[in-house]
Short mmCIF file of C-alpha atoms in Angstrom, two decimals:
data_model
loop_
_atom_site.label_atom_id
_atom_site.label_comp_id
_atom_site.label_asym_id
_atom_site.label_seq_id
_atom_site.Cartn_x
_atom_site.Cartn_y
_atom_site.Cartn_z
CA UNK Z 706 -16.59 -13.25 46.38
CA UNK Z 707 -16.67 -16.37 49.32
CA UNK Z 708 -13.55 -17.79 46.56
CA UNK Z 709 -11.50 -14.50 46.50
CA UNK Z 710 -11.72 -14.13 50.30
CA UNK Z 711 -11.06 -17.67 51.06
CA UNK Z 712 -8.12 -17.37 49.07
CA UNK Z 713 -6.75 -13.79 50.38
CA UNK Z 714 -6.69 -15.70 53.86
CA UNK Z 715 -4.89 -18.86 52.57
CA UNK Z 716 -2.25 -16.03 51.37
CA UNK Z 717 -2.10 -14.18 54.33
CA UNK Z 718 -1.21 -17.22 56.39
CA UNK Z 719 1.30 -18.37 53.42
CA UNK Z 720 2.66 -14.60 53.84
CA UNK Z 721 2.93 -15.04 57.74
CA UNK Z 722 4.94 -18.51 57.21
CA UNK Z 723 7.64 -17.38 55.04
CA UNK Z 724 7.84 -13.83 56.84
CA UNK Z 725 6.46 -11.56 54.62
CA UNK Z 726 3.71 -9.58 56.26
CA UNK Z 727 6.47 -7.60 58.28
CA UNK Z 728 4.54 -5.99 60.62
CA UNK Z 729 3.34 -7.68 64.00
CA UNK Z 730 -0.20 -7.13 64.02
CA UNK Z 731 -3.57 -6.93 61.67
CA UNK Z 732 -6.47 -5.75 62.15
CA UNK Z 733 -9.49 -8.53 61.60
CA UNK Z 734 -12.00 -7.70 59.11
CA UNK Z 735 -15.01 -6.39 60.57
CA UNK Z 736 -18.43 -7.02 59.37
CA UNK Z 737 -19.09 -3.06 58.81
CA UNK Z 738 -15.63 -1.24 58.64
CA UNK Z 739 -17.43 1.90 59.76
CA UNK Z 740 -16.81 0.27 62.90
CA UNK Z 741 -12.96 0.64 63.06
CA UNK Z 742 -11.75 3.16 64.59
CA UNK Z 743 -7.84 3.71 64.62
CA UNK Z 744 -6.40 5.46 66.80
CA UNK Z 745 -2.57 4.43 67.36
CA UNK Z 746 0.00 4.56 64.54
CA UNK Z 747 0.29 0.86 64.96
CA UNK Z 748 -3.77 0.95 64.91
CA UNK Z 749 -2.97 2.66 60.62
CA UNK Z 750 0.06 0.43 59.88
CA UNK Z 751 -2.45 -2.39 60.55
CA UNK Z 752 -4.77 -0.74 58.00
CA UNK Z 753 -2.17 -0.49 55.50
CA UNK Z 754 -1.09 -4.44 56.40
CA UNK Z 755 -3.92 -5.79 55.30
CA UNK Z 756 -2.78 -8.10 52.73
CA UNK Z 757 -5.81 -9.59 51.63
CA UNK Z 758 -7.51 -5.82 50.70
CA UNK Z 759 -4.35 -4.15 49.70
CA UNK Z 760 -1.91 -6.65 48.68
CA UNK Z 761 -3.08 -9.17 47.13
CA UNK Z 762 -6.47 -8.05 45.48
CA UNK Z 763 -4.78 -6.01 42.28
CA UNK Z 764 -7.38 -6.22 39.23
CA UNK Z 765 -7.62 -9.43 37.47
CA UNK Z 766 -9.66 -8.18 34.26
CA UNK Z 767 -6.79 -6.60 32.61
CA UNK Z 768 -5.22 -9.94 32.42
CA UNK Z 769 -8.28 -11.95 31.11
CA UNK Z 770 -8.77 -8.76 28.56
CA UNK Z 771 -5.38 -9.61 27.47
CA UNK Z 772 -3.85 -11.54 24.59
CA UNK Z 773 -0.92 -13.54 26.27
CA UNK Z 774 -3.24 -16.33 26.34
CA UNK Z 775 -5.98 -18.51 24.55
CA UNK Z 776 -8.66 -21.30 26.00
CA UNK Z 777 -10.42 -24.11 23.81
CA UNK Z 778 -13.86 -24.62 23.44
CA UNK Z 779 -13.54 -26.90 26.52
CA UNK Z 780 -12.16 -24.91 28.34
CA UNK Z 781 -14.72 -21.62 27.93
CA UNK Z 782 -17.78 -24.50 28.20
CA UNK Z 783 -16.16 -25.86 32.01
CA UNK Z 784 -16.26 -22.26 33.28
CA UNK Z 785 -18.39 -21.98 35.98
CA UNK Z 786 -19.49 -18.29 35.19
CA UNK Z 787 -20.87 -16.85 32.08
CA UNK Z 788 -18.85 -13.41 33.31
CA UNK Z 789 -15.25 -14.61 32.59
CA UNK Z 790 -16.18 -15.96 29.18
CA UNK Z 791 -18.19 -12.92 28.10
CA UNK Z 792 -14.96 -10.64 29.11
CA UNK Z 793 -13.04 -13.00 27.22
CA UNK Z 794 -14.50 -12.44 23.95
CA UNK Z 795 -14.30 -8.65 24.17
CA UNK Z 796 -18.40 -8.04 25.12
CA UNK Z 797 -20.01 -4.91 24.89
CA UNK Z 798 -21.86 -5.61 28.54
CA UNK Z 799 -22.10 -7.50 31.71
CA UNK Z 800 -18.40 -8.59 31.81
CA UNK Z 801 -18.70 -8.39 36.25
CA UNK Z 802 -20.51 -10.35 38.57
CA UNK Z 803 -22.32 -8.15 40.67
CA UNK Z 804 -20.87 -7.06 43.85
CA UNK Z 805 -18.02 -9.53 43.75
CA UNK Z 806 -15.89 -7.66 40.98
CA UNK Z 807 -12.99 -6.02 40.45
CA UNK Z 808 -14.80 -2.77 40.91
CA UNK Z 809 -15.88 -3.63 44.28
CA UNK Z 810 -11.86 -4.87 45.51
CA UNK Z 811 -10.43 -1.20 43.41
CA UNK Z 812 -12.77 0.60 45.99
CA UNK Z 813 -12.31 -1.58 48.99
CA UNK Z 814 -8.57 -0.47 48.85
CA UNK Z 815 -9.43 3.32 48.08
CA UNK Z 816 -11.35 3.22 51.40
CA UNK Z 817 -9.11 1.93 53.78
CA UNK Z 818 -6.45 4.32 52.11
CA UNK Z 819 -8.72 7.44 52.45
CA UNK Z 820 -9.52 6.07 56.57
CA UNK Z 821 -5.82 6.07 56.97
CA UNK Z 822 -5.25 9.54 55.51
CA UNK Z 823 -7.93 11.09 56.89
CA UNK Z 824 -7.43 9.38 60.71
CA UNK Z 825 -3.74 10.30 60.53
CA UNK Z 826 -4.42 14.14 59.48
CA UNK Z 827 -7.25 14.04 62.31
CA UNK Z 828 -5.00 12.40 64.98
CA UNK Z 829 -2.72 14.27 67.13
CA UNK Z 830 0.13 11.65 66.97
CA UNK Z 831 3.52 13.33 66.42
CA UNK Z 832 4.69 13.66 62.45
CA UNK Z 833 7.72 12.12 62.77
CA UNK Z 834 9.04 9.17 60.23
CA UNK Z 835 7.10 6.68 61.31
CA UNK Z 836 3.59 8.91 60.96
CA UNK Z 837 4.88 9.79 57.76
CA UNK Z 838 6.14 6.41 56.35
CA UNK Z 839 2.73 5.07 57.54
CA UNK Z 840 0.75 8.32 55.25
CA UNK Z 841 3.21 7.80 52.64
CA UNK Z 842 2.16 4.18 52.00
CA UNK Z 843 -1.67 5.22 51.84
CA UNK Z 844 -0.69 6.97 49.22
CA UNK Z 845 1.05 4.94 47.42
CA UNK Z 846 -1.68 2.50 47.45
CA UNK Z 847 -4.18 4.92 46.41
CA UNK Z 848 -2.45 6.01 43.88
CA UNK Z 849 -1.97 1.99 42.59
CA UNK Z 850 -5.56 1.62 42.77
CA UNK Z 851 -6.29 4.71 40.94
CA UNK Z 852 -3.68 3.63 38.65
CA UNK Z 853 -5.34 0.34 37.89
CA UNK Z 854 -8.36 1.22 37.35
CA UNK Z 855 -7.59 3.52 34.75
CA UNK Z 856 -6.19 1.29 32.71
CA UNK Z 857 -9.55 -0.86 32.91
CA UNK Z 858 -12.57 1.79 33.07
CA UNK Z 859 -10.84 4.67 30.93
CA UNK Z 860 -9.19 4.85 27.09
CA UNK Z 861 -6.10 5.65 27.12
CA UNK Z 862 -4.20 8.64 27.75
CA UNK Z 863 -4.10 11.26 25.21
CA UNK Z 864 -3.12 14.86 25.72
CA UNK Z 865 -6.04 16.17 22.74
CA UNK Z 866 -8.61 14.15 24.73
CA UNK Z 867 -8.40 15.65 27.85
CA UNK Z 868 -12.69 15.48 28.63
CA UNK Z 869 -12.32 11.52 28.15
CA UNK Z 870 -14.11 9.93 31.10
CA UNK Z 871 -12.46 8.33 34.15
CA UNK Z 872 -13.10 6.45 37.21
CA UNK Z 873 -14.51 7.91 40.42
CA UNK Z 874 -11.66 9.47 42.62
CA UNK Z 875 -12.99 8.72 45.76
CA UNK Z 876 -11.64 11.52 48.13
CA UNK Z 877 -12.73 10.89 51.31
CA UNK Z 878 -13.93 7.51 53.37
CA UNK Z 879 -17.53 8.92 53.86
CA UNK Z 880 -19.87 6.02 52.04
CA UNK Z 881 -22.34 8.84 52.17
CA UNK Z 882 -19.72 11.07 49.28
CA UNK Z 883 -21.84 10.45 45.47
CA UNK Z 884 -19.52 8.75 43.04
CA UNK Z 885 -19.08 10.85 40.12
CA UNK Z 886 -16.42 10.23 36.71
CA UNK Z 887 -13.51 11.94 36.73
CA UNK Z 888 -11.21 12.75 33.70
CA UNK Z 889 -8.75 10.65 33.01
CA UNK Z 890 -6.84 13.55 32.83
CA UNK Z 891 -8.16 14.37 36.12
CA UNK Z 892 -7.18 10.81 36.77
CA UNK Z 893 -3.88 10.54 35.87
CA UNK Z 894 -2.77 13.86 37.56
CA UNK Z 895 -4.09 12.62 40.70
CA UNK Z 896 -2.26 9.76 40.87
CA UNK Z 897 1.08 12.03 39.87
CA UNK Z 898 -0.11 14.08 43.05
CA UNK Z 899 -0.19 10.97 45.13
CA UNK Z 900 2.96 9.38 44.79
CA UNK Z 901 5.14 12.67 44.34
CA UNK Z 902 3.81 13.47 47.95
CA UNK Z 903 4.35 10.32 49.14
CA UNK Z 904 8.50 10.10 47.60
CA UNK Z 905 9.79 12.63 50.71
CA UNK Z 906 7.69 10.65 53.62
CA UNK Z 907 8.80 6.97 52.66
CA UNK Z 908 12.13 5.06 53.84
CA UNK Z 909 14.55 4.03 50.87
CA UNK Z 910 13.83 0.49 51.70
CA UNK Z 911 10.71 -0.47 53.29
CA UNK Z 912 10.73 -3.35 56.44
CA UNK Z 913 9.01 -5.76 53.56
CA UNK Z 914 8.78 -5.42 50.12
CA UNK Z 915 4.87 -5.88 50.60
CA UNK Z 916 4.64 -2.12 52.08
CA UNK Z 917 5.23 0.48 49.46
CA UNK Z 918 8.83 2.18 49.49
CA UNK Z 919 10.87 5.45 47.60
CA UNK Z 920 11.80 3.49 45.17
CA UNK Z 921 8.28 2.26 44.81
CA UNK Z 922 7.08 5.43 44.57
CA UNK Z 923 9.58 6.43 42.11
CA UNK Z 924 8.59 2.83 40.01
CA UNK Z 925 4.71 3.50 40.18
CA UNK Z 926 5.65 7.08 38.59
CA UNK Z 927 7.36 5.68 35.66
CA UNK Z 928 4.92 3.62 35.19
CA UNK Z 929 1.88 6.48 35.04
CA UNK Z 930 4.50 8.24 32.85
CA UNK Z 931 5.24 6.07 30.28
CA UNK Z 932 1.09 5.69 29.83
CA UNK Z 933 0.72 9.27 29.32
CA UNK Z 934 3.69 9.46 26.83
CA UNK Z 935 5.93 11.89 29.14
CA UNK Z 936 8.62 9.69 28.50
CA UNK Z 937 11.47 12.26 29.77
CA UNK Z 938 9.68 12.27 32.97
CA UNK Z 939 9.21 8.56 32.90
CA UNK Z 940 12.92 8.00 32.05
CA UNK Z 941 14.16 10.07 35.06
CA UNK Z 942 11.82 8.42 37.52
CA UNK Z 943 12.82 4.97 35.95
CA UNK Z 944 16.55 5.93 36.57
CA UNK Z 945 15.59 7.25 40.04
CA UNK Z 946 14.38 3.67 40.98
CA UNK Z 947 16.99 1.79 39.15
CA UNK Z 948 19.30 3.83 41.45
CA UNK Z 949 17.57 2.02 44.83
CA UNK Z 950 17.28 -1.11 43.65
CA UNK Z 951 18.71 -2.04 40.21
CA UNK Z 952 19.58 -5.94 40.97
CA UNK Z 953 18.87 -8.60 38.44
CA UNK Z 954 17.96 -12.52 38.77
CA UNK Z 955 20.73 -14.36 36.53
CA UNK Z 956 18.48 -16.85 35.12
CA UNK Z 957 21.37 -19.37 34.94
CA UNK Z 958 21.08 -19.90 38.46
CA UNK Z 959 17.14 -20.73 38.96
CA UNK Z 960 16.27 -24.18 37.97
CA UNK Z 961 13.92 -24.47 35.20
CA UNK Z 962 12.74 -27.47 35.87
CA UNK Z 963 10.91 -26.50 39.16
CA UNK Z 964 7.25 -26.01 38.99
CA UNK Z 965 7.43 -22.19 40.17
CA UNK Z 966 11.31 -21.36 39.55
CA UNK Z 967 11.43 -17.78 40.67
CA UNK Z 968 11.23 -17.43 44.18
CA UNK Z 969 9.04 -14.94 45.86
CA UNK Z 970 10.75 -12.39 47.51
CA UNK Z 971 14.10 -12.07 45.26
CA UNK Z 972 16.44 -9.19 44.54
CA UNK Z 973 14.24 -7.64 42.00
CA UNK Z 974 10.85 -7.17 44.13
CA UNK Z 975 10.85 -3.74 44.45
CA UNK Z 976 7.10 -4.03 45.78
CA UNK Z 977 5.00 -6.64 45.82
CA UNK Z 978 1.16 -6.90 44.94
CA UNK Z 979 -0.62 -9.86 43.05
CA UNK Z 980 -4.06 -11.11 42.41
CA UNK Z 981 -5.92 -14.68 43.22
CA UNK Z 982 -5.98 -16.16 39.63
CA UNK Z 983 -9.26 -16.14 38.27
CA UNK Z 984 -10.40 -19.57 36.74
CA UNK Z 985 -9.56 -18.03 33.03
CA UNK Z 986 -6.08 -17.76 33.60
CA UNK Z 987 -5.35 -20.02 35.89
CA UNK Z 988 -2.30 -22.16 35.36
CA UNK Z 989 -3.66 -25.34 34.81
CA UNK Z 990 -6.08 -23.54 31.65
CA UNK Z 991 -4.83 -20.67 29.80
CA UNK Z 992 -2.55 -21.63 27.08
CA UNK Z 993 0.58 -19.17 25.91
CA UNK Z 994 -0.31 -18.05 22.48
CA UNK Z 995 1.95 -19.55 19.57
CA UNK Z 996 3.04 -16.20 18.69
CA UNK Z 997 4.41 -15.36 21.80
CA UNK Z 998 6.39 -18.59 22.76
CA UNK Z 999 7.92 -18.60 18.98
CA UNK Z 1000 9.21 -15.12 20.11
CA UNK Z 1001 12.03 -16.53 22.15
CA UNK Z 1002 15.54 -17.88 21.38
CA UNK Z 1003 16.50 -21.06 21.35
CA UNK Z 1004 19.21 -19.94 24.75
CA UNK Z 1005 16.82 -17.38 26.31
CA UNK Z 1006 15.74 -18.87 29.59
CA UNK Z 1007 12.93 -17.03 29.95
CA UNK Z 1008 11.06 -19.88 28.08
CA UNK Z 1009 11.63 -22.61 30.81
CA UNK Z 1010 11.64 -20.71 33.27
CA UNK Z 1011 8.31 -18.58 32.48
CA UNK Z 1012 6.64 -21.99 30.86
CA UNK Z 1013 5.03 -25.71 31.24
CA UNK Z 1014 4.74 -27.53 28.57
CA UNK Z 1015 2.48 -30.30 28.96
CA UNK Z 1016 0.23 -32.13 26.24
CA UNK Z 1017 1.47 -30.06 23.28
CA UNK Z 1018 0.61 -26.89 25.08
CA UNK Z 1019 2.19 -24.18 27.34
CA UNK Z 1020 1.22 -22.91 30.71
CA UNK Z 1021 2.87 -20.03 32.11
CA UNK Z 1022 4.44 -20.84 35.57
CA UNK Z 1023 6.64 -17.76 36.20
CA UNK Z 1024 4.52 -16.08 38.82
CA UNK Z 1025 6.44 -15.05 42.01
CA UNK Z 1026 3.82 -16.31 44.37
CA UNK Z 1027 2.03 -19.53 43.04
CA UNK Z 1028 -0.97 -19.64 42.47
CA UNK Z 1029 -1.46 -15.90 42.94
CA UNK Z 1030 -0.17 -13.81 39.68
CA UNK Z 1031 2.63 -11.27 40.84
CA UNK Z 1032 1.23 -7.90 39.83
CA UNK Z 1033 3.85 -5.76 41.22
CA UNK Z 1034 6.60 -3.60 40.41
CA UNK Z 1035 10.16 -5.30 39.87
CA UNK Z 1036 13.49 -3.89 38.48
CA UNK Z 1037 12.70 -5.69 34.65
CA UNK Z 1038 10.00 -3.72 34.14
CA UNK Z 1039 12.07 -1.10 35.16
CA UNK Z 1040 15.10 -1.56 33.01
CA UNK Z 1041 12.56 -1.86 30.24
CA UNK Z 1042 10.70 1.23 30.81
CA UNK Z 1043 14.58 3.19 30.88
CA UNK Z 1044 15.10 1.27 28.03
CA UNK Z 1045 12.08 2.51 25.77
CA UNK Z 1046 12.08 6.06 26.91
CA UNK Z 1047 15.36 6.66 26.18
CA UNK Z 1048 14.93 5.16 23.16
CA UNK Z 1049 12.10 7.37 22.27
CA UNK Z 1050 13.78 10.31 23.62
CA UNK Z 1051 16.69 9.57 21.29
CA UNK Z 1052 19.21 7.94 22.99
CA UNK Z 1053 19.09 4.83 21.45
CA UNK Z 1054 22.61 3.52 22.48
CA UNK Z 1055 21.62 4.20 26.02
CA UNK Z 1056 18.39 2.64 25.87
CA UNK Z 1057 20.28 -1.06 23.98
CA UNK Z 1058 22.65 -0.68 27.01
CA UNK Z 1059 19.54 -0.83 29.46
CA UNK Z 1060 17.76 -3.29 27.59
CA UNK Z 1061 21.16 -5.77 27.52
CA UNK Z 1062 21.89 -5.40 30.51
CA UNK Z 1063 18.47 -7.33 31.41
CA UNK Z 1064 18.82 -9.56 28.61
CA UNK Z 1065 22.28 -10.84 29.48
CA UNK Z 1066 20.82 -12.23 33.01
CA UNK Z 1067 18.16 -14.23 30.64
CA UNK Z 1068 20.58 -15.94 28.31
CA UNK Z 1069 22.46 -19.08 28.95
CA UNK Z 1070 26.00 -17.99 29.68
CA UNK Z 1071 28.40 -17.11 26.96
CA UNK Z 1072 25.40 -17.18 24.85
CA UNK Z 1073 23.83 -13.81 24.60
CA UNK Z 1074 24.74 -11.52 21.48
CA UNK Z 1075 24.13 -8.07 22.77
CA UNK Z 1076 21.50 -5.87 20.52
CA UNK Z 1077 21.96 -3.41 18.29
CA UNK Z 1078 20.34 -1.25 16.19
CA UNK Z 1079 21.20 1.24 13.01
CA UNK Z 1080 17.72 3.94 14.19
CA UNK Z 1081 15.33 4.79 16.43
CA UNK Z 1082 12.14 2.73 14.99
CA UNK Z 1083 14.57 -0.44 15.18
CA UNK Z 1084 15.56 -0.01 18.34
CA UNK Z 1085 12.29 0.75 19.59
CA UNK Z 1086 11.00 -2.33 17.84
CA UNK Z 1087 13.14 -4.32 19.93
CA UNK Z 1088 12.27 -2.78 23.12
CA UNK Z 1089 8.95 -3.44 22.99
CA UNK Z 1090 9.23 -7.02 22.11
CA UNK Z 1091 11.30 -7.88 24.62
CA UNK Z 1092 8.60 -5.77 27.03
CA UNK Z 1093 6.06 -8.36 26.12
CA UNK Z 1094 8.12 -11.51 26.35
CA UNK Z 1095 9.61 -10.57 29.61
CA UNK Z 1096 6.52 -8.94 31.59
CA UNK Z 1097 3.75 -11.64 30.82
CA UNK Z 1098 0.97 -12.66 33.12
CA UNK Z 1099 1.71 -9.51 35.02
CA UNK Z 1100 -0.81 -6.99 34.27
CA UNK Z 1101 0.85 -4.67 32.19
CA UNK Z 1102 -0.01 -5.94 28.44
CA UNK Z 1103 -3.50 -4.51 28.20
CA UNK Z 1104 -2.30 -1.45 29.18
CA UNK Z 1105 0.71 -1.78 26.46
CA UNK Z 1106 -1.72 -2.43 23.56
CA UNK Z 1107 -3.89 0.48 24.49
CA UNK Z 1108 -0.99 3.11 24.61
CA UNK Z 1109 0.62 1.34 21.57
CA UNK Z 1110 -2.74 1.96 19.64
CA UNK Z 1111 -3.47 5.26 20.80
CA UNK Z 1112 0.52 5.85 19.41
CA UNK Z 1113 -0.61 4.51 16.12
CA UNK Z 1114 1.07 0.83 16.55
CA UNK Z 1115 -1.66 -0.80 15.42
CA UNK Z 1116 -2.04 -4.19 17.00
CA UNK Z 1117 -5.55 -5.91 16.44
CA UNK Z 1118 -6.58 -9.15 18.82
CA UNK Z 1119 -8.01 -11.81 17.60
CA UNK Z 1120 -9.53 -15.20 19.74
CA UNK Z 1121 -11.28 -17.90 17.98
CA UNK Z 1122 -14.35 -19.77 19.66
CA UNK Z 1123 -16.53 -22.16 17.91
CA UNK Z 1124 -15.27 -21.60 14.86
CA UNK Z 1125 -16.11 -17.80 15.05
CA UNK Z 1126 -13.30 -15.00 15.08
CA UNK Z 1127 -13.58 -12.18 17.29
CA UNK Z 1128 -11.32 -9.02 16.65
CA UNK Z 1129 -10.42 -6.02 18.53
CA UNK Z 1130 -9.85 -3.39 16.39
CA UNK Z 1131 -6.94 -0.68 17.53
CA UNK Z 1132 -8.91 1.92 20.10
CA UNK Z 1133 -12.02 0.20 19.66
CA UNK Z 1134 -14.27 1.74 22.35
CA UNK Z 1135 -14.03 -2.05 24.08
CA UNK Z 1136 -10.83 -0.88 25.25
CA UNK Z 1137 -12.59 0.72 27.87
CA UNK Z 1138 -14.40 -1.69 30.27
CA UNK Z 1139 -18.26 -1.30 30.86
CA UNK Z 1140 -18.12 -0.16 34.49
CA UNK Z 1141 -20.27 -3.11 36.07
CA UNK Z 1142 -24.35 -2.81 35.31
CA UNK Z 1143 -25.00 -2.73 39.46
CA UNK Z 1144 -22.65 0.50 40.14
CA UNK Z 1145 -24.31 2.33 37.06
CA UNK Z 1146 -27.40 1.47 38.73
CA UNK Z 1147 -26.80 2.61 42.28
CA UNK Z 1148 -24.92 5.90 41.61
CA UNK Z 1149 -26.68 7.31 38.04
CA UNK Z 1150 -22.98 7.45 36.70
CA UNK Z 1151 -22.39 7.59 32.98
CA UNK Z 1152 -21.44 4.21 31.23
CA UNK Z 1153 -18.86 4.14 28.77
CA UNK Z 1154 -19.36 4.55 25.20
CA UNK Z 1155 -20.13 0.58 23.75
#
């Protein structure tokens, strides 16, 4: 915990110096945040500034459940936790350090969120834009965090499993409320409720790219879509956001040689959230898998731009905020989530056109052959591995294999350690994180199935 907080302040001031915060004040963390009491709009916009809760705390175990990466033995022995390794290898238990997890940041987030809702609705400021920008972006968040934690705690979406159990959906700030599981059906529709109340109260553009936005709003939709297979609803929302914001970085132009090549705020932050690295996946220790870095062509870009080689191995350096990993949303994953639902929805020379279109800003100029395909299943094919080579280290693959699986793809992990192969079958129960041993504990909840 003492690490991820001194490193959410070193951020915050890093955010301050290059003008990113966007807002002129924050409120200090208090000891008990009982204590707060907002009472100004600039009292909740200060809520919803806090970078360190809201911003840059996004879910780290997704990424260390993930198969992007691999350690050596050296590497898992110089952890400093038992924790990290024991997620790493796919355990059936104790994969979070008590009270410093990412259970503990999801819910951190969910609470100032719920203080801002419920102080606005209480208040009797005057509902004009600025009230409702500042109610739109609790929502937003909330709906994030909701969003992420799915994807950890819960399988994944499936329409015949609709009593499948969920995370807590905290409704109200009271630390007095129980915690009980929701669906994930439950789940998922509340986050759908979120953000389509919070697309009329936000500004097109918001004053930084750190507070959420329409087309945010519109992105984080797509995204919930596309994991609960509505793809015609994920394609229109995907379109809807593309239609805000639909620039793309012509890799020709960064310089592949720097240590972080992609700068921070550019043209395709649509909004911006990351995590502190934990010590598994940091940059200087987890090594790209083979199988992903052979995935490239010799003039796609991507490759120096997104990687380090050094001493036979690769190190992914394409974060947009080093050493933090950019968790965000961004107009590629956009493009690519167009791309596969119209695909799936049968317009596969649409979805090539989408997926090109991306493609031809990674690809040395005059290089690039645009894609085609003769069906669906080809096309599709195509899609999805350009999905993983362009959105690594941000998130999204655990997620990806779990919807993939649950659509009868197939894919089965595998990570070797001490000579000894561990394997994660397609919708092994292991998909769904143990919800950490000290919450089951306190609240009596249900654990997941092992």
């Amino acid at each position: 915990m003492k690490k991820r907080k001194h490193f959410n302040y070193w951020l915050l001031l890093a955010a301050f110096a290059v003008g990113i915060a966007g807002c002129q004040q924050l409120l200090d963390e208090k000891p008990d945040q009982r204590l707060v009491v907002p009472s100004t709009l600039g009292d909740f916009q200060a809520l919803m500034d806090n970078f360190g809760v809201l911003s840059a705390n996004d879910l780290i175990s997704a990424e260390i459940s993930a198969d992007d990466y691999y350690l050596t033995d050296a590497d898992l022995a110089a952890l400093p936790g038992e924790y990290e390794r024991r997620m790493y290898s796919w355990q059936k238990d104790n994969l979070f350090e008590p009270g410093s997890n990412d259970w503990a940041y999801l819910y951190k987030a969910v609470y100032a969120c719920n203080a801002v809702l419920e102080g606005l609705e209480a208040s009797t400021l005057t509902r004009d834009a600025a009230f409702n920008n500042v109610k739109g972006q609790a929502l937003v968040y909330r709906a994030k965090c909701f969003l992420q934690g799915l994807g950890l705690w819960a399988k994944a979406y499936q329409v015949s499993s609709p009593a499948d159990l969920g995370i807590p959906l905290r409704p109200q700030a009271d630390f007095n409320t129980p915690s009980t599981r929701a669906t994930v059906h439950e789940g998922y529709q509340k986050v759908l409720s979120d953000l389509k109340a919070a697309v009329p109260l936000l500004p097109e553009k918001a004053l930084s790219a750190t507070r959420p936005s329409k087309a945010a709003a519109y992105g984080l939709l797509a995204r919930t879509l596309l994991y609960m297979g509505n793809y015609e609803a994920a394609e229109s929302y995907a379109d809807s956001c593309l239609r805000m914001n639909a620039a793309l970085l012509d890799y020709n132009k960064l310089n592949a040689a720097d240590r972080y090549p992609v700068a921070l705020f550019n043209p395709e932050v649509i909004f911006a959230t990351f995590v502190p690295p934990a010590t598994i996946v940091s940059s200087t220790r987890a090594k790209i898998v083979p199988g992903l870095l052979s995935s490239y062509q010799a003039d796609d870009l991507r490759k120096p731009v997104f990687y380090l080689q050094n001493g036979g191995a690769y190190y992914f350096k394409g974060t947009y905020f080093q050493p933090a990993l950019f968790f965000g949303l961004a107009t590629d994953e956009m493009y690519l989530t167009l791309a596969e639902c119209q695909v799936r929805n049968g317009k596969v020379e649409a979805g090539l056109q989408a997926l090109n279109r991306l493609l031809l800003a990674r690809f040395k100029t005059g290089t690039f052959v645009p894609l085609a395909a003769g069906n669906k299943a080809t096309a599709l094919n195509m899609v999805l591995n350009e999905r993983r080579k362009e959105l690594v280290m941000r998130g999204l693959r655990w997620m990806d294999v779990k919807r993939l699986n649950a659509d009868g793809q197939g894919i089965v992990l595998n990570r070797t350690i001490a000579g000894t192969v561990y394997t994660l079958e397609p919708n092994d129960k292991r998909y769904a994180l143990p919800l950490p041993e000290d919450i089951i504990a306190l609240t009596g909840m249900p654990q997941n199935e092992r």
